[in-house]
PDB file of C-alpha atoms in Angstrom:
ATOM      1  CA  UNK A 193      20.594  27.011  -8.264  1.00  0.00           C
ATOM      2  CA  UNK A 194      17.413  27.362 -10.291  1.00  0.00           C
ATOM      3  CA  UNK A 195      14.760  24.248  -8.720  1.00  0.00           C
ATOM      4  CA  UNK A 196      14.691  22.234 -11.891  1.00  0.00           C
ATOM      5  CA  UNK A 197      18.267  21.342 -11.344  1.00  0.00           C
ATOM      6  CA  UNK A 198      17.946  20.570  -7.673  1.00  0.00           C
ATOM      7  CA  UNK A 199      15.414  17.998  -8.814  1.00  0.00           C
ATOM      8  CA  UNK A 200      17.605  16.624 -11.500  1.00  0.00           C
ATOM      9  CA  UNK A 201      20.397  16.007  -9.639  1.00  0.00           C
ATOM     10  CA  UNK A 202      18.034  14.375  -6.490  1.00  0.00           C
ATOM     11  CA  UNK A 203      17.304  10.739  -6.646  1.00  0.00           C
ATOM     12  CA  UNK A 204      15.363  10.331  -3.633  1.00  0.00           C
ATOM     13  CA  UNK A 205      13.702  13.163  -2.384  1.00  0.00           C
ATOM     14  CA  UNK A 206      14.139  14.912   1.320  1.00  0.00           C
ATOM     15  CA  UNK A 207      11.282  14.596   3.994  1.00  0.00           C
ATOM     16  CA  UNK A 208      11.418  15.856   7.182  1.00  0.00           C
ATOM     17  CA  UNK A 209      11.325  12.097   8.276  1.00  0.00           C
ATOM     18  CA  UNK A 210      14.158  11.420   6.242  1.00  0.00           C
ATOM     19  CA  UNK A 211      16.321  14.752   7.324  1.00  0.00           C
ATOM     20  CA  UNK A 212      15.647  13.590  11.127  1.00  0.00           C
ATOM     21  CA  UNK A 213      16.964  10.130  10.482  1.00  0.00           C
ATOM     22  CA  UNK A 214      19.919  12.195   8.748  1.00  0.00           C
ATOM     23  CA  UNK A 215      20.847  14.616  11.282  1.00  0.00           C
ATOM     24  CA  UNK A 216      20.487  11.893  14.245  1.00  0.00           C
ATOM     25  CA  UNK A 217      22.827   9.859  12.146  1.00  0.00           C
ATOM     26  CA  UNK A 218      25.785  12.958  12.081  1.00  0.00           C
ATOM     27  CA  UNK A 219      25.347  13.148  15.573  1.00  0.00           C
ATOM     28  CA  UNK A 220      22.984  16.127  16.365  1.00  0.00           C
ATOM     29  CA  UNK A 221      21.044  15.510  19.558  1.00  0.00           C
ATOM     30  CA  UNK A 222      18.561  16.716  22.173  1.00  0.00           C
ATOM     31  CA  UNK A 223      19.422  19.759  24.535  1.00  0.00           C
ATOM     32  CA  UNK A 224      22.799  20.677  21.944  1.00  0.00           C
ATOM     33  CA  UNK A 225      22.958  24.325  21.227  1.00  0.00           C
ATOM     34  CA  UNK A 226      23.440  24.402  17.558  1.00  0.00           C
ATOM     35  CA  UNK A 227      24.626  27.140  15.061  1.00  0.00           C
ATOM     36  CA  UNK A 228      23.633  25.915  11.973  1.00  0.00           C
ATOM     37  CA  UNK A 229      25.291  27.289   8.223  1.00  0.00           C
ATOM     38  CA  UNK A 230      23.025  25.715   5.683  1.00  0.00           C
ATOM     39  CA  UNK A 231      22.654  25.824   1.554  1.00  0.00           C
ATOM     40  CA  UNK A 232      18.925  24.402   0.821  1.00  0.00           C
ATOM     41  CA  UNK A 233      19.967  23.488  -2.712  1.00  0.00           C
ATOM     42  CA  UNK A 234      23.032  21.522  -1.787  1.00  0.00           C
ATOM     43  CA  UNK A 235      20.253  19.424  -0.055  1.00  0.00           C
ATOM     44  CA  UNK A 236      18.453  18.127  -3.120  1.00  0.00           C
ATOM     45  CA  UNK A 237      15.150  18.386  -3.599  1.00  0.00           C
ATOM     46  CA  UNK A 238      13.109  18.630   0.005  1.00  0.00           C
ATOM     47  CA  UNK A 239       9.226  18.199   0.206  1.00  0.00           C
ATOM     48  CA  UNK A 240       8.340  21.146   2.346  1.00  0.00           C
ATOM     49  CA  UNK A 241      11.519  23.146   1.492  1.00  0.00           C
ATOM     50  CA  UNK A 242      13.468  25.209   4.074  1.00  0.00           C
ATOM     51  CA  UNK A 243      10.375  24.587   6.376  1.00  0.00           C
ATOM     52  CA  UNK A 244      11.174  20.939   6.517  1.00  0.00           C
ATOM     53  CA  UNK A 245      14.575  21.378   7.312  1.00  0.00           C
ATOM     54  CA  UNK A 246      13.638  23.550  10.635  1.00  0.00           C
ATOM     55  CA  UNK A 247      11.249  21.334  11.802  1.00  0.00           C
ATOM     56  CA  UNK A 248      13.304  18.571  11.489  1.00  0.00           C
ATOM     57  CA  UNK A 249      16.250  20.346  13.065  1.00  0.00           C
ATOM     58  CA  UNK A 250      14.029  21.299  15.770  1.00  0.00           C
ATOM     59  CA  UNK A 251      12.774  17.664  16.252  1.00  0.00           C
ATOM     60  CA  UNK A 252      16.024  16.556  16.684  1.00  0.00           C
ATOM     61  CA  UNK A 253      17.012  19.028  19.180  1.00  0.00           C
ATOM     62  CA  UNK A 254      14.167  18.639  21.415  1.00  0.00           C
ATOM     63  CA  UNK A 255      12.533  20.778  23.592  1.00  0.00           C
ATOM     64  CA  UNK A 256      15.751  21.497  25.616  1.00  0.00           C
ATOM     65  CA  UNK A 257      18.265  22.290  22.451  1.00  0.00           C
ATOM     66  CA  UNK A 258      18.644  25.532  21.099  1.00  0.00           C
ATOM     67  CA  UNK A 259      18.660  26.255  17.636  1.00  0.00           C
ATOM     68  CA  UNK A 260      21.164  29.331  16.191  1.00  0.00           C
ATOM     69  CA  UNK A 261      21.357  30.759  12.700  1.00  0.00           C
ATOM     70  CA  UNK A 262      22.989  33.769  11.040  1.00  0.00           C
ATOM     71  CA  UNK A 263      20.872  36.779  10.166  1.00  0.00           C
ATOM     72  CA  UNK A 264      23.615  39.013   8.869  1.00  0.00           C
ATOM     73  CA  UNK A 265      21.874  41.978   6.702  1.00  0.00           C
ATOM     74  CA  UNK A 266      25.670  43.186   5.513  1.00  0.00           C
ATOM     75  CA  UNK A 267      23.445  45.713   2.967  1.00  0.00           C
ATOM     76  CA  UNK A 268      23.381  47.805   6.285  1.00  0.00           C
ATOM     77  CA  UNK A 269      26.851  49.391   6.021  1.00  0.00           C
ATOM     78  CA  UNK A 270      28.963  51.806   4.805  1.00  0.00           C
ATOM     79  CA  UNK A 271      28.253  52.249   1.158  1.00  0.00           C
ATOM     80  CA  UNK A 272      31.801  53.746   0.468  1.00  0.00           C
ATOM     81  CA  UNK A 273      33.296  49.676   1.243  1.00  0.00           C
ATOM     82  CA  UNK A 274      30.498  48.417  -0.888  1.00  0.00           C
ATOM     83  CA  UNK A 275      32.022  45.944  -3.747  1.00  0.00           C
ATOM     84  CA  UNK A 276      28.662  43.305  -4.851  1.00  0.00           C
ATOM     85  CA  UNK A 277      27.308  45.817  -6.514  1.00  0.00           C
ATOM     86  CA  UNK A 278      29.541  49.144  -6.073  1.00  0.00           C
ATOM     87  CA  UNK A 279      27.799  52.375  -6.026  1.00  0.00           C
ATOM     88  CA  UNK A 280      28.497  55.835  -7.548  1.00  0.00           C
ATOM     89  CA  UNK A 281      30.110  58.308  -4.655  1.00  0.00           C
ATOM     90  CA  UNK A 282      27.960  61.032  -5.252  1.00  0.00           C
ATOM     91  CA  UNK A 283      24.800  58.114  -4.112  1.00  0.00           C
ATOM     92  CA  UNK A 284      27.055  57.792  -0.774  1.00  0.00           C
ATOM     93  CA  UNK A 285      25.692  60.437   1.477  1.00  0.00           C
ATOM     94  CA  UNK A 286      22.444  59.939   0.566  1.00  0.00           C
ATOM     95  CA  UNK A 287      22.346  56.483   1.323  1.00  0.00           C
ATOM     96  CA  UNK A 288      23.637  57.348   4.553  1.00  0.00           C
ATOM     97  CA  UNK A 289      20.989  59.612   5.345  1.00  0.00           C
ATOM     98  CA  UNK A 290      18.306  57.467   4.074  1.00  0.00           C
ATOM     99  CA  UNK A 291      18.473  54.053   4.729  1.00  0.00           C
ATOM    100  CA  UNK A 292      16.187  52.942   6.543  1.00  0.00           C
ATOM    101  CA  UNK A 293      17.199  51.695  10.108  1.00  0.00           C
ATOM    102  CA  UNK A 294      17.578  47.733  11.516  1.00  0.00           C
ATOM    103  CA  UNK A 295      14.886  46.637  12.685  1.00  0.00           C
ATOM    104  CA  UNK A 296      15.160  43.117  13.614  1.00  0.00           C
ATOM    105  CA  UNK A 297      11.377  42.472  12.520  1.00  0.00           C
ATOM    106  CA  UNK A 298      11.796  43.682   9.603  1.00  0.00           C
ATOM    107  CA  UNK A 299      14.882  44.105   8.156  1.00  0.00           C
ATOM    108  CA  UNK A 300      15.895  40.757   5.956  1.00  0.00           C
ATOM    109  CA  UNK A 301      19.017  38.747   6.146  1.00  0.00           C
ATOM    110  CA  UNK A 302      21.222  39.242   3.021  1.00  0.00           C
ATOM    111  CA  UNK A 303      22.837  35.969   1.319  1.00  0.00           C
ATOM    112  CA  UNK A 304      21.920  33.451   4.573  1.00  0.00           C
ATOM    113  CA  UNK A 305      19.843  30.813   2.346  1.00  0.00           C
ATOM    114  CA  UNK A 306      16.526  30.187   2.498  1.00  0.00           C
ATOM    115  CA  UNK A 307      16.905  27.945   5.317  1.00  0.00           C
ATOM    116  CA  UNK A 308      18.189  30.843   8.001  1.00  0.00           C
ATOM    117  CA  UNK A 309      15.674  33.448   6.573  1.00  0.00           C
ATOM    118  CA  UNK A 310      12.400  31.392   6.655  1.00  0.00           C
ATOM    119  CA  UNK A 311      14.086  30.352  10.414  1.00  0.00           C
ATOM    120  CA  UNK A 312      13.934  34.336  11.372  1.00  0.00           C
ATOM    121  CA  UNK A 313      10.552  34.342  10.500  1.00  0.00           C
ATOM    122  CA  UNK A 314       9.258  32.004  12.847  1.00  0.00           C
ATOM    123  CA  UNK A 315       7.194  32.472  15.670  1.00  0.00           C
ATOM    124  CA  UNK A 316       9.240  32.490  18.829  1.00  0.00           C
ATOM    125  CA  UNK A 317      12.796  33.136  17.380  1.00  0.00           C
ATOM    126  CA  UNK A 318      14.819  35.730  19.038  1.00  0.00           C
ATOM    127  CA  UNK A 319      17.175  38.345  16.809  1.00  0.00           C
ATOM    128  CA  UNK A 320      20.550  40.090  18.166  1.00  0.00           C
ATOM    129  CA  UNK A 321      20.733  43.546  17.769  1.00  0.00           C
ATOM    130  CA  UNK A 322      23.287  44.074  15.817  1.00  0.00           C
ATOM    131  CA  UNK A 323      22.628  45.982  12.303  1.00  0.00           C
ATOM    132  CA  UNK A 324      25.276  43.754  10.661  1.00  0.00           C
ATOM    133  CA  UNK A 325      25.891  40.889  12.184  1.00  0.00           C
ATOM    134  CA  UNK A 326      22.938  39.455  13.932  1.00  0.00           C
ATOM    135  CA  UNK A 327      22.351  36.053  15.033  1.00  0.00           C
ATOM    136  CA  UNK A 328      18.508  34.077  15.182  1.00  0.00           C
ATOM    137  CA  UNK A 329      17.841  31.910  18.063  1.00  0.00           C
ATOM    138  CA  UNK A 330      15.355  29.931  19.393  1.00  0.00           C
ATOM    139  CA  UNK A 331      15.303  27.795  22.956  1.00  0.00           C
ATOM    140  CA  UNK A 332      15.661  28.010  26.499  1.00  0.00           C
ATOM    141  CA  UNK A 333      19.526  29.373  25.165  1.00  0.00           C
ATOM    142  CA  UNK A 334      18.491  31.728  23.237  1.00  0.00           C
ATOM    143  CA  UNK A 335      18.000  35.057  24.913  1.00  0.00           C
ATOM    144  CA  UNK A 336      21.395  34.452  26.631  1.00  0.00           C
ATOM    145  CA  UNK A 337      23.102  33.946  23.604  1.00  0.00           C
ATOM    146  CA  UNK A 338      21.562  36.980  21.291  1.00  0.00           C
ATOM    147  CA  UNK A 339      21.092  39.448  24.192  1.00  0.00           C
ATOM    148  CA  UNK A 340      23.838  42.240  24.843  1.00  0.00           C
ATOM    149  CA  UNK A 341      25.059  41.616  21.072  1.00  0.00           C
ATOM    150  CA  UNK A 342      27.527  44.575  20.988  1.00  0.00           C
ATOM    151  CA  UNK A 343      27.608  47.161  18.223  1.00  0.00           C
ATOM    152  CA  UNK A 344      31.278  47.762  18.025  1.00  0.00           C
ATOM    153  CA  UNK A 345      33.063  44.460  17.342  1.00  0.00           C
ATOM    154  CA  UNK A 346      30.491  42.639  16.255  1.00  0.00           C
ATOM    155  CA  UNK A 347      32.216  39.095  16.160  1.00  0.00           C
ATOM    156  CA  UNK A 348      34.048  39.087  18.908  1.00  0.00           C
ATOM    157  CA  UNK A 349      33.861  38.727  23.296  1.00  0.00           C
ATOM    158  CA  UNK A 350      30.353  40.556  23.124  1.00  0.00           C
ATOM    159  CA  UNK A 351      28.667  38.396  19.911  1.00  0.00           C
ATOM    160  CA  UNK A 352      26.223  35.191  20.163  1.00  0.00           C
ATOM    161  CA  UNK A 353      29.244  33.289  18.617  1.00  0.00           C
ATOM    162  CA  UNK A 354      31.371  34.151  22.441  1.00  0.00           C
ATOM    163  CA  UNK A 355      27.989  32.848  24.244  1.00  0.00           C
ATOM    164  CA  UNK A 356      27.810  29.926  22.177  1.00  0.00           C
ATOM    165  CA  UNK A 357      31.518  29.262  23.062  1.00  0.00           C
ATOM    166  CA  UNK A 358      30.523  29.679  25.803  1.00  0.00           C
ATOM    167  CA  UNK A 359      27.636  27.034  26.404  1.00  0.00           C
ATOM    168  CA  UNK A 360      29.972  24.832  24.902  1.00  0.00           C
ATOM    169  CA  UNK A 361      27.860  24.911  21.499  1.00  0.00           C
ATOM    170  CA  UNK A 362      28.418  23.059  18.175  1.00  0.00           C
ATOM    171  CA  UNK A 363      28.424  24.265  14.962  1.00  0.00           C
ATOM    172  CA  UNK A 364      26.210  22.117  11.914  1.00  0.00           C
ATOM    173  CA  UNK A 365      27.713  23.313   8.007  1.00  0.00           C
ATOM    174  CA  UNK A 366      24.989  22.020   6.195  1.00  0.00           C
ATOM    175  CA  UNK A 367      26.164  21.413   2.526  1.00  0.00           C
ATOM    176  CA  UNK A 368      28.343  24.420   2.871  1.00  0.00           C
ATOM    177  CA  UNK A 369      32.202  25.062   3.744  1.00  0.00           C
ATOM    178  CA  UNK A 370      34.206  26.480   6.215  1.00  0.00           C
ATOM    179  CA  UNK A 371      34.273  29.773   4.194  1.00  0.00           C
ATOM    180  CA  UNK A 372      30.722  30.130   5.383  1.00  0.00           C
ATOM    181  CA  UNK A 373      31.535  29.144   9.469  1.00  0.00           C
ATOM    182  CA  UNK A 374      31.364  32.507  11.238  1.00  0.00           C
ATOM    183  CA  UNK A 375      32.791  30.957  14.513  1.00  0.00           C
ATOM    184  CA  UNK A 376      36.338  31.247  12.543  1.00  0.00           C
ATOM    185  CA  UNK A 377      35.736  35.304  12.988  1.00  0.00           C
ATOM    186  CA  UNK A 378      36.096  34.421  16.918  1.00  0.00           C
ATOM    187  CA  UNK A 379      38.872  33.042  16.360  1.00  0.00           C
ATOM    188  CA  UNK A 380      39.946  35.871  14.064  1.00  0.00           C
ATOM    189  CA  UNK A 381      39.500  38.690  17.240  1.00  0.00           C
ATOM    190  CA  UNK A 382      41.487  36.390  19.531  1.00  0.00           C
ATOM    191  CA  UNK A 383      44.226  35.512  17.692  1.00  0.00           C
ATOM    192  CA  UNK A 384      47.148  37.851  17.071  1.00  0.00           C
ATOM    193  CA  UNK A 385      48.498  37.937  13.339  1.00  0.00           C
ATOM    194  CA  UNK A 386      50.562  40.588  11.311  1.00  0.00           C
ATOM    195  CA  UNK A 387      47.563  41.601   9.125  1.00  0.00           C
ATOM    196  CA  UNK A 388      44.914  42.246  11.865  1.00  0.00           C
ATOM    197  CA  UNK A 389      43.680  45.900  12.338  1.00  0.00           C
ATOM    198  CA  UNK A 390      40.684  47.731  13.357  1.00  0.00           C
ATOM    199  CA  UNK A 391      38.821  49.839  10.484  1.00  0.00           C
ATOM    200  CA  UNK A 392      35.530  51.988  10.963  1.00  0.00           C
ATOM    201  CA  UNK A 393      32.150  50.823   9.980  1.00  0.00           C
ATOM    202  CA  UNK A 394      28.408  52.527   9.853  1.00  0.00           C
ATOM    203  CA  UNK A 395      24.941  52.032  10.205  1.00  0.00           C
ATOM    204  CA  UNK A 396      21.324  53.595  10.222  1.00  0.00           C
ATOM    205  CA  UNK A 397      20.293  52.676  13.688  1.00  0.00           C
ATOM    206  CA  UNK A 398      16.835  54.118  15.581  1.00  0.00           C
ATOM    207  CA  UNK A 399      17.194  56.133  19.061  1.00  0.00           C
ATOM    208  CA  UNK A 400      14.458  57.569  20.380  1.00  0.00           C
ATOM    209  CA  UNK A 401      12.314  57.175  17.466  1.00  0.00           C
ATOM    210  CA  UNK A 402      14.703  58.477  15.150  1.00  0.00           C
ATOM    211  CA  UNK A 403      17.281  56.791  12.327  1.00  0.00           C
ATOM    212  CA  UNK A 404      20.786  57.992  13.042  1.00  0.00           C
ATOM    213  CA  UNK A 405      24.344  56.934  10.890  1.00  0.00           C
ATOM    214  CA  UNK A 406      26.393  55.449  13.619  1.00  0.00           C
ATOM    215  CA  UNK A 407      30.077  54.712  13.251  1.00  0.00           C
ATOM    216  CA  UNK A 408      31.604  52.376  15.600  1.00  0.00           C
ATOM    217  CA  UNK A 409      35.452  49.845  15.071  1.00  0.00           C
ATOM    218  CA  UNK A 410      35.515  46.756  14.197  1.00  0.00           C
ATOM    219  CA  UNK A 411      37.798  44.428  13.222  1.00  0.00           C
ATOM    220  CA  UNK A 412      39.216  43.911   9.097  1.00  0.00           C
ATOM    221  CA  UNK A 413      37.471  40.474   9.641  1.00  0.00           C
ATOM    222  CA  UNK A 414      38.329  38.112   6.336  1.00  0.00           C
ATOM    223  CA  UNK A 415      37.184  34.568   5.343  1.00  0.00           C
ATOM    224  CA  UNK A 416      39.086  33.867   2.257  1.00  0.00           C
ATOM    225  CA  UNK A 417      41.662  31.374   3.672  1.00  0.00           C
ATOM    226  CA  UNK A 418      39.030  29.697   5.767  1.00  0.00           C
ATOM    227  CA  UNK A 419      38.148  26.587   3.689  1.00  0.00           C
ATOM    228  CA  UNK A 420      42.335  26.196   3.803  1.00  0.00           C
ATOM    229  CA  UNK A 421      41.809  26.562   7.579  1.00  0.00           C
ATOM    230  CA  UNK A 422      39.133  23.873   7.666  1.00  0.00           C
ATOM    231  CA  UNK A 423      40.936  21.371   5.442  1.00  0.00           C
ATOM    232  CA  UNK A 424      43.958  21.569   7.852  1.00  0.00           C
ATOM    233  CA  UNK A 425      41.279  21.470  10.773  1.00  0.00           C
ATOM    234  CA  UNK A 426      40.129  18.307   9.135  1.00  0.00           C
ATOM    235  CA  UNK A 427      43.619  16.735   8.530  1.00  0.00           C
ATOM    236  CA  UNK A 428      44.474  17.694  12.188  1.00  0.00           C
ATOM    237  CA  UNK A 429      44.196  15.599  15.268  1.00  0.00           C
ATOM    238  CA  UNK A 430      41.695  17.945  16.724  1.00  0.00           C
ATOM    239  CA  UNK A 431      39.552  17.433  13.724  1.00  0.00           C
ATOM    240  CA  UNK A 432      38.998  13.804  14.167  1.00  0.00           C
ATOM    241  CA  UNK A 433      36.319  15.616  16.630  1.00  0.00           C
ATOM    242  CA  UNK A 434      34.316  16.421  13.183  1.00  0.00           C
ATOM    243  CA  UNK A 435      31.357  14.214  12.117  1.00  0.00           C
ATOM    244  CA  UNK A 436      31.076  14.097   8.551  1.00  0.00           C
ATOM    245  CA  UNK A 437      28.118  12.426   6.991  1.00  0.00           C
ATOM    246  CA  UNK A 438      24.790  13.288   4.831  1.00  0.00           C
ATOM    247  CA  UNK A 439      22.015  15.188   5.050  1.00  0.00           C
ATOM    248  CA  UNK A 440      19.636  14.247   2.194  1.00  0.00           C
ATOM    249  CA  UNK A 441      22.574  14.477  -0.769  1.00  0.00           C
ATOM    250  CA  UNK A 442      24.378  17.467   1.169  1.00  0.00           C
ATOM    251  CA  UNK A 443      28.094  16.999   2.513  1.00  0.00           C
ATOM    252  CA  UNK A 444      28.005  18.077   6.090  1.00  0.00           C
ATOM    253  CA  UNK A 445      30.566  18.304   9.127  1.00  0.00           C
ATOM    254  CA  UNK A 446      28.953  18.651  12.657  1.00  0.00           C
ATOM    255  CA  UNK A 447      31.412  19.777  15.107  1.00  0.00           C
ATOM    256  CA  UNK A 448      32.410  21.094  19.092  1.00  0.00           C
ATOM    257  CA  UNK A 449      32.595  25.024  18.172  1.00  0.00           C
ATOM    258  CA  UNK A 450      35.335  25.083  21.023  1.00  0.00           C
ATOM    259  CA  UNK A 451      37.364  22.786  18.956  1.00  0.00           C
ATOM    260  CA  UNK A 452      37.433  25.076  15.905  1.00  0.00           C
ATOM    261  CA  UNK A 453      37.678  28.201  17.361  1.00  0.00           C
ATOM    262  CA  UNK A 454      40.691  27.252  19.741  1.00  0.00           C
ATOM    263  CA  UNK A 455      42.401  25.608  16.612  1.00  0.00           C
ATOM    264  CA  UNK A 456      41.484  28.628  14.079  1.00  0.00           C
ATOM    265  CA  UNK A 457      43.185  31.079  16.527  1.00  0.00           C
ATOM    266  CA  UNK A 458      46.640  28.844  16.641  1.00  0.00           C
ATOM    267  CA  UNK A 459      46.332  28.407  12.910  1.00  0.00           C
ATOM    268  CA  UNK A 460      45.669  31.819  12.098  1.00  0.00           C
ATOM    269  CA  UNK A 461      48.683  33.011  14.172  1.00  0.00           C
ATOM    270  CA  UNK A 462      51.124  30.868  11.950  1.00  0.00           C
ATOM    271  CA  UNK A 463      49.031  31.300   9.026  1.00  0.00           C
ATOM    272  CA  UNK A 464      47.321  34.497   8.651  1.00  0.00           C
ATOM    273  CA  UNK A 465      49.723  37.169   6.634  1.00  0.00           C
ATOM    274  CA  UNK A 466      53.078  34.819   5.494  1.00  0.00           C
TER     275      UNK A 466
END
């Protein structure tokens, strides 16, 4: 959303003071380990921008909280799947033997916000290893929950997501939806449904100094019946463990990832493929 309409649509700006006031309101507090899904612009307008938002977030947390974000760079894959842009086939091979490798330094997250990419960037925060599916962290959790990210399965028993299940970790949607929760895709490898199956993916990834195309399984993972999975979540019993509330003009649900997770996997069983 271009600025000029985040301002129009803001009546009272966003400070950090005000976003700490905010997120102590929904419930956030020190020590948590918290995965955070965030859309700047569904904030309003926010004096100090995705910068503000950390800091406050970090504030909040403490000294003994951990703070998690997505840093997914999906651009690293298999060009023949590729559907936002497609590509010509005769570009395929090349791509494969070109692209530059991850590089967790480096390489830039690909339709995370503002918010998780400035938070990659910062001075101290840790990145998984994963090509494709990498997770940011930063706090005394953080090496334990981004370390040993494996390649193959990259949602699933050997992710951050598992570790912050885990630690008994919450998850913050910040002005998004539950089509933008990646803890659902947990739930997605350990639930059983008609539609699951396991499909190949690629990546340029460096050994020993050189870029190599690596294939490895994954899982068919899919996200387009999650917001109908969160509004049942919602409606549920289980759900009454969400705290909804504000964060500057932003709609946000702050929640036990345990609880999700453990009710995604029952839903999707009776859900996923009827």
């Amino acid at each position: 959303m271009p600025e000029s309409q985040v301002v129009q649509k803001t009546e009272a700006l966003a400070t950090v003071e005000s976003l700490r006031a905010d997120f102590k309101a929904l419930g956030i507090e020190k020590g948590m380990v918290l995965l955070v899904h965030s859309s700047l612009s569904a904030l309003g307008w926010v004096c100090g921008g995705p910068v503000a938002v950390i800091i406050a977030l970090q504030e909040v947390l403490g000294e003994t909280g951990t703070l998690v974000m997505p840093a997914h760079s999906t651009e690293l894959s298999d060009p023949s799947q590729w559907e936002n842009p497609p590509v010509p086939e005769s570009w395929w091979q090349t791509i494969r033997e070109t692209m530059p490798a991850y590089d967790p330094d480096l390489t830039p997250t690909r339709s995370m916000g503002k918010i998780a990419e400035t938070f990659r960037k910062q001075k101290g925060v840790l990145r998984s290893a994963h090509p494709q599916s990498s997770f940011c962290a930063r706090g005394p959790q953080a090496s334990s929950i981004i370390s040993n990210h494996s390649l193959a399965y990259g949602f699933g028993e050997h992710s951050p997501l598992a570790r912050i299940y885990d630690l008994q970790g919450f998850v913050l949607l910040l002005g998004v939806r539950h089509s933008s929760n990646t803890s659902i895709h947990l739930a997605e490898y350990r639930a059983d449904f008609p539609s699951k199956r396991v499909v190949q993916e690629g990546a340029p990834i460096s050994q020993a100094g050189s870029t190599t195309w690596t294939t490895f399984e994954d899982i068919d993972v899919d996200d387009s019946d999650f917001d109908r999975l969160g509004e049942d979540f919602l409606r549920s019993d289980v759900g009454k463990v969400v705290q909804l509330g504000k964060v500057g003009i932003a709609d946000c649900q702050l929640m036990p990832q345990c609880a999700v997770v453990d009710y995604a996997v029952n839903w999707l069983e009776k859900n996923r493929g009827k």
